[in-house]
PDB file of C-alpha atoms in Angstrom:
ATOM      1  CA  UNK V  24       0.091  -0.080  -0.168  1.00  0.00           C
ATOM      2  CA  UNK V  25       2.862   2.476   0.682  1.00  0.00           C
ATOM      3  CA  UNK V  26       4.405   1.882  -2.459  1.00  0.00           C
ATOM      4  CA  UNK V  27       1.147   2.592  -4.605  1.00  0.00           C
ATOM      5  CA  UNK V  28       0.836   5.864  -2.304  1.00  0.00           C
ATOM      6  CA  UNK V  29       4.423   6.726  -3.101  1.00  0.00           C
ATOM      7  CA  UNK V  30       3.783   6.214  -6.839  1.00  0.00           C
ATOM      8  CA  UNK V  31       0.699   8.361  -6.763  1.00  0.00           C
ATOM      9  CA  UNK V  32       2.603  11.281  -4.935  1.00  0.00           C
ATOM     10  CA  UNK V  33       5.290  11.019  -7.395  1.00  0.00           C
ATOM     11  CA  UNK V  34       2.975  11.152 -10.196  1.00  0.00           C
ATOM     12  CA  UNK V  35       1.202  14.139  -8.581  1.00  0.00           C
ATOM     13  CA  UNK V  36       4.548  15.812  -8.068  1.00  0.00           C
ATOM     14  CA  UNK V  37       5.694  15.420 -11.728  1.00  0.00           C
ATOM     15  CA  UNK V  38       2.182  16.361 -13.130  1.00  0.00           C
ATOM     16  CA  UNK V  39       2.462  19.502 -11.279  1.00  0.00           C
ATOM     17  CA  UNK V  40       5.702  20.470 -12.551  1.00  0.00           C
ATOM     18  CA  UNK V  41       4.734  19.591 -15.970  1.00  0.00           C
ATOM     19  CA  UNK V  42       1.498  21.906 -15.760  1.00  0.00           C
ATOM     20  CA  UNK V  43       3.385  24.735 -14.181  1.00  0.00           C
ATOM     21  CA  UNK V  44       5.649  24.911 -17.261  1.00  0.00           C
ATOM     22  CA  UNK V  45       2.627  25.252 -19.583  1.00  0.00           C
ATOM     23  CA  UNK V  46       1.376  28.649 -20.279  1.00  0.00           C
ATOM     24  CA  UNK V  47      -2.321  29.021 -19.448  1.00  0.00           C
ATOM     25  CA  UNK V  48      -4.815  29.114 -22.323  1.00  0.00           C
ATOM     26  CA  UNK V  49      -5.369  32.855 -22.169  1.00  0.00           C
ATOM     27  CA  UNK V  50      -1.689  33.569 -21.671  1.00  0.00           C
ATOM     28  CA  UNK V  51      -0.367  33.486 -25.069  1.00  0.00           C
ATOM     29  CA  UNK V  52       0.458  35.656 -28.093  1.00  0.00           C
ATOM     30  CA  UNK V  53      -2.727  35.648 -29.395  1.00  0.00           C
ATOM     31  CA  UNK V  54      -4.245  36.945 -26.247  1.00  0.00           C
ATOM     32  CA  UNK V  55      -1.485  39.754 -26.010  1.00  0.00           C
ATOM     33  CA  UNK V  56      -2.374  40.697 -29.813  1.00  0.00           C
ATOM     34  CA  UNK V  57      -6.068  40.775 -29.167  1.00  0.00           C
ATOM     35  CA  UNK V  58      -5.597  42.944 -26.119  1.00  0.00           C
ATOM     36  CA  UNK V  59      -3.534  45.394 -27.898  1.00  0.00           C
ATOM     37  CA  UNK V  60      -5.728  45.727 -30.615  1.00  0.00           C
ATOM     38  CA  UNK V  61      -8.798  46.135 -28.605  1.00  0.00           C
ATOM     39  CA  UNK V  62      -6.757  48.622 -26.492  1.00  0.00           C
ATOM     40  CA  UNK V  63      -5.670  50.517 -29.621  1.00  0.00           C
ATOM     41  CA  UNK V  64      -9.227  50.738 -31.026  1.00  0.00           C
ATOM     42  CA  UNK V  65     -10.216  52.372 -27.577  1.00  0.00           C
ATOM     43  CA  UNK V  66      -7.757  54.919 -27.133  1.00  0.00           C
ATOM     44  CA  UNK V  67      -9.690  57.949 -28.423  1.00  0.00           C
ATOM     45  CA  UNK V  68     -12.895  56.639 -27.094  1.00  0.00           C
ATOM     46  CA  UNK V  69     -12.489  54.905 -23.710  1.00  0.00           C
ATOM     47  CA  UNK V  70      -8.980  55.755 -22.308  1.00  0.00           C
ATOM     48  CA  UNK V  71      -9.572  54.002 -19.037  1.00  0.00           C
ATOM     49  CA  UNK V  72     -10.391  50.706 -20.774  1.00  0.00           C
ATOM     50  CA  UNK V  73      -7.678  51.249 -23.118  1.00  0.00           C
ATOM     51  CA  UNK V  74      -5.235  51.633 -20.367  1.00  0.00           C
ATOM     52  CA  UNK V  75      -6.581  48.614 -18.574  1.00  0.00           C
ATOM     53  CA  UNK V  76      -6.274  46.388 -21.811  1.00  0.00           C
ATOM     54  CA  UNK V  77      -2.857  47.559 -22.522  1.00  0.00           C
ATOM     55  CA  UNK V  78      -1.742  47.048 -19.061  1.00  0.00           C
ATOM     56  CA  UNK V  79      -2.917  43.360 -19.186  1.00  0.00           C
ATOM     57  CA  UNK V  80      -1.216  42.983 -22.647  1.00  0.00           C
ATOM     58  CA  UNK V  81       1.871  44.071 -21.278  1.00  0.00           C
ATOM     59  CA  UNK V  82       1.829  41.788 -18.120  1.00  0.00           C
ATOM     60  CA  UNK V  83       0.956  38.802 -20.190  1.00  0.00           C
ATOM     61  CA  UNK V  84       3.567  39.529 -22.717  1.00  0.00           C
ATOM     62  CA  UNK V  85       6.145  39.851 -20.088  1.00  0.00           C
ATOM     63  CA  UNK V  86       5.208  36.719 -18.522  1.00  0.00           C
ATOM     64  CA  UNK V  87       5.200  34.689 -21.631  1.00  0.00           C
ATOM     65  CA  UNK V  88       8.396  36.569 -22.818  1.00  0.00           C
ATOM     66  CA  UNK V  89       6.790  38.034 -25.784  1.00  0.00           C
ATOM     67  CA  UNK V  90       8.821  41.440 -26.364  1.00  0.00           C
ATOM     68  CA  UNK V  91       7.044  42.662 -29.434  1.00  0.00           C
ATOM     69  CA  UNK V  92       3.533  42.283 -27.585  1.00  0.00           C
ATOM     70  CA  UNK V  93       5.103  44.366 -24.677  1.00  0.00           C
ATOM     71  CA  UNK V  94       6.475  46.894 -26.862  1.00  0.00           C
ATOM     72  CA  UNK V  95       3.086  47.286 -28.647  1.00  0.00           C
ATOM     73  CA  UNK V  96       1.268  47.577 -25.145  1.00  0.00           C
ATOM     74  CA  UNK V  97       3.642  50.349 -24.218  1.00  0.00           C
ATOM     75  CA  UNK V  98       3.169  52.082 -27.441  1.00  0.00           C
ATOM     76  CA  UNK V  99      -0.763  51.860 -26.918  1.00  0.00           C
ATOM     77  CA  UNK V 100      -0.145  53.038 -23.235  1.00  0.00           C
ATOM     78  CA  UNK V 101       1.784  56.067 -24.602  1.00  0.00           C
ATOM     79  CA  UNK V 102      -0.878  56.781 -27.181  1.00  0.00           C
ATOM     80  CA  UNK V 103      -3.597  57.291 -24.474  1.00  0.00           C
ATOM     81  CA  UNK V 104      -1.302  59.776 -22.619  1.00  0.00           C
ATOM     82  CA  UNK V 105      -0.494  61.539 -26.236  1.00  0.00           C
ATOM     83  CA  UNK V 106      -4.008  62.035 -26.744  1.00  0.00           C
ATOM     84  CA  UNK V 107      -4.422  63.685 -23.430  1.00  0.00           C
ATOM     85  CA  UNK V 108      -1.456  65.917 -24.155  1.00  0.00           C
ATOM     86  CA  UNK V 109       0.449  64.445 -21.106  1.00  0.00           C
ATOM     87  CA  UNK V 110       3.465  64.504 -22.993  1.00  0.00           C
ATOM     88  CA  UNK V 111       6.220  63.376 -20.109  1.00  0.00           C
ATOM     89  CA  UNK V 112       3.911  60.398 -19.455  1.00  0.00           C
ATOM     90  CA  UNK V 113       3.860  59.648 -23.170  1.00  0.00           C
ATOM     91  CA  UNK V 114       7.461  59.464 -23.254  1.00  0.00           C
ATOM     92  CA  UNK V 115       7.496  57.384 -20.136  1.00  0.00           C
ATOM     93  CA  UNK V 116       5.965  54.521 -22.352  1.00  0.00           C
ATOM     94  CA  UNK V 117       7.570  55.204 -25.794  1.00  0.00           C
ATOM     95  CA  UNK V 118      10.950  55.391 -24.816  1.00  0.00           C
ATOM     96  CA  UNK V 119      10.723  51.896 -23.238  1.00  0.00           C
ATOM     97  CA  UNK V 120       8.748  50.610 -26.244  1.00  0.00           C
ATOM     98  CA  UNK V 121      11.399  52.082 -28.742  1.00  0.00           C
ATOM     99  CA  UNK V 122      14.150  50.159 -26.566  1.00  0.00           C
ATOM    100  CA  UNK V 123      12.292  47.017 -26.726  1.00  0.00           C
ATOM    101  CA  UNK V 124      11.856  47.248 -30.661  1.00  0.00           C
ATOM    102  CA  UNK V 125      15.681  48.158 -30.954  1.00  0.00           C
ATOM    103  CA  UNK V 126      16.363  44.910 -28.888  1.00  0.00           C
ATOM    104  CA  UNK V 127      14.334  42.712 -30.959  1.00  0.00           C
ATOM    105  CA  UNK V 128      15.662  44.560 -34.198  1.00  0.00           C
ATOM    106  CA  UNK V 129      12.029  45.309 -35.433  1.00  0.00           C
ATOM    107  CA  UNK V 130      12.724  48.304 -37.874  1.00  0.00           C
ATOM    108  CA  UNK V 131       9.234  49.003 -38.475  1.00  0.00           C
ATOM    109  CA  UNK V 132       8.583  49.435 -34.831  1.00  0.00           C
ATOM    110  CA  UNK V 133      11.635  51.271 -34.443  1.00  0.00           C
ATOM    111  CA  UNK V 134      10.686  53.744 -37.215  1.00  0.00           C
ATOM    112  CA  UNK V 135       7.258  53.917 -35.989  1.00  0.00           C
ATOM    113  CA  UNK V 136       8.281  54.770 -32.248  1.00  0.00           C
ATOM    114  CA  UNK V 137      11.063  57.195 -33.546  1.00  0.00           C
ATOM    115  CA  UNK V 138       8.424  58.958 -35.690  1.00  0.00           C
ATOM    116  CA  UNK V 139       5.875  59.303 -32.496  1.00  0.00           C
ATOM    117  CA  UNK V 140       8.757  60.443 -30.195  1.00  0.00           C
ATOM    118  CA  UNK V 141       9.460  63.087 -32.683  1.00  0.00           C
ATOM    119  CA  UNK V 142       5.654  64.181 -32.722  1.00  0.00           C
ATOM    120  CA  UNK V 143       5.940  64.655 -28.928  1.00  0.00           C
ATOM    121  CA  UNK V 144       8.987  66.841 -29.314  1.00  0.00           C
ATOM    122  CA  UNK V 145       7.289  68.795 -32.249  1.00  0.00           C
ATOM    123  CA  UNK V 146       4.246  69.372 -30.308  1.00  0.00           C
ATOM    124  CA  UNK V 147       6.197  70.637 -27.403  1.00  0.00           C
ATOM    125  CA  UNK V 148       8.079  73.178 -29.561  1.00  0.00           C
ATOM    126  CA  UNK V 149      11.407  71.190 -29.461  1.00  0.00           C
ATOM    127  CA  UNK V 150      11.970  71.549 -33.097  1.00  0.00           C
ATOM    128  CA  UNK V 151      15.782  70.323 -33.103  1.00  0.00           C
ATOM    129  CA  UNK V 152      15.075  67.211 -31.036  1.00  0.00           C
ATOM    130  CA  UNK V 153      11.870  66.636 -33.248  1.00  0.00           C
ATOM    131  CA  UNK V 154      13.755  66.733 -36.303  1.00  0.00           C
ATOM    132  CA  UNK V 155      16.408  64.525 -34.878  1.00  0.00           C
ATOM    133  CA  UNK V 156      14.068  61.921 -34.154  1.00  0.00           C
ATOM    134  CA  UNK V 157      11.947  62.552 -37.325  1.00  0.00           C
ATOM    135  CA  UNK V 158      14.937  62.219 -39.560  1.00  0.00           C
ATOM    136  CA  UNK V 159      16.108  58.778 -38.153  1.00  0.00           C
ATOM    137  CA  UNK V 160      12.560  57.558 -38.638  1.00  0.00           C
ATOM    138  CA  UNK V 161      12.708  58.668 -42.145  1.00  0.00           C
ATOM    139  CA  UNK V 162      16.112  57.023 -42.959  1.00  0.00           C
ATOM    140  CA  UNK V 163      14.918  53.819 -41.434  1.00  0.00           C
ATOM    141  CA  UNK V 164      11.677  53.897 -43.350  1.00  0.00           C
ATOM    142  CA  UNK V 165      13.531  54.537 -46.487  1.00  0.00           C
ATOM    143  CA  UNK V 166      15.841  51.473 -45.699  1.00  0.00           C
ATOM    144  CA  UNK V 167      13.140  49.183 -45.350  1.00  0.00           C
ATOM    145  CA  UNK V 168      10.881  50.630 -47.787  1.00  0.00           C
ATOM    146  CA  UNK V 169       8.241  51.636 -45.575  1.00  0.00           C
ATOM    147  CA  UNK V 170       6.222  54.162 -47.614  1.00  0.00           C
ATOM    148  CA  UNK V 171       3.526  54.933 -45.104  1.00  0.00           C
ATOM    149  CA  UNK V 172       6.095  56.023 -42.461  1.00  0.00           C
ATOM    150  CA  UNK V 173       8.224  58.036 -45.159  1.00  0.00           C
ATOM    151  CA  UNK V 174       4.770  60.006 -45.857  1.00  0.00           C
ATOM    152  CA  UNK V 175       4.248  60.604 -42.010  1.00  0.00           C
TER     153      UNK V 175
END
């Protein structure tokens, strides 16, 4: 009887470790992308919900080690604050987003964030700094052939 119990305990122990290594069904890249998309769609109409969704996306992305999802969540958080003309808070999110895009070598994301950060400085009247970021964005957009970013 004790051998049977020992085997059952070992089986439960091993099963527990195996289950711990598996992400929960709602903690995957698809969930992060969905939360980010929904957050982005609410930026102009329901900023509280947009922030909540982006924070959830950021948390899950960090947990599952999905840096691109985390970078987009940070981008969305910054966008909420940009729309509210809270520029220091905007940069608190957009600068880390840029760093993540640089780390993962996502040129589209880098170009987009450089342009967005440039827009913050332009809005604040810091033309030289705005030009610095926008030119870097343009150069990268030309390199990768991103015509939308070239126009913006």
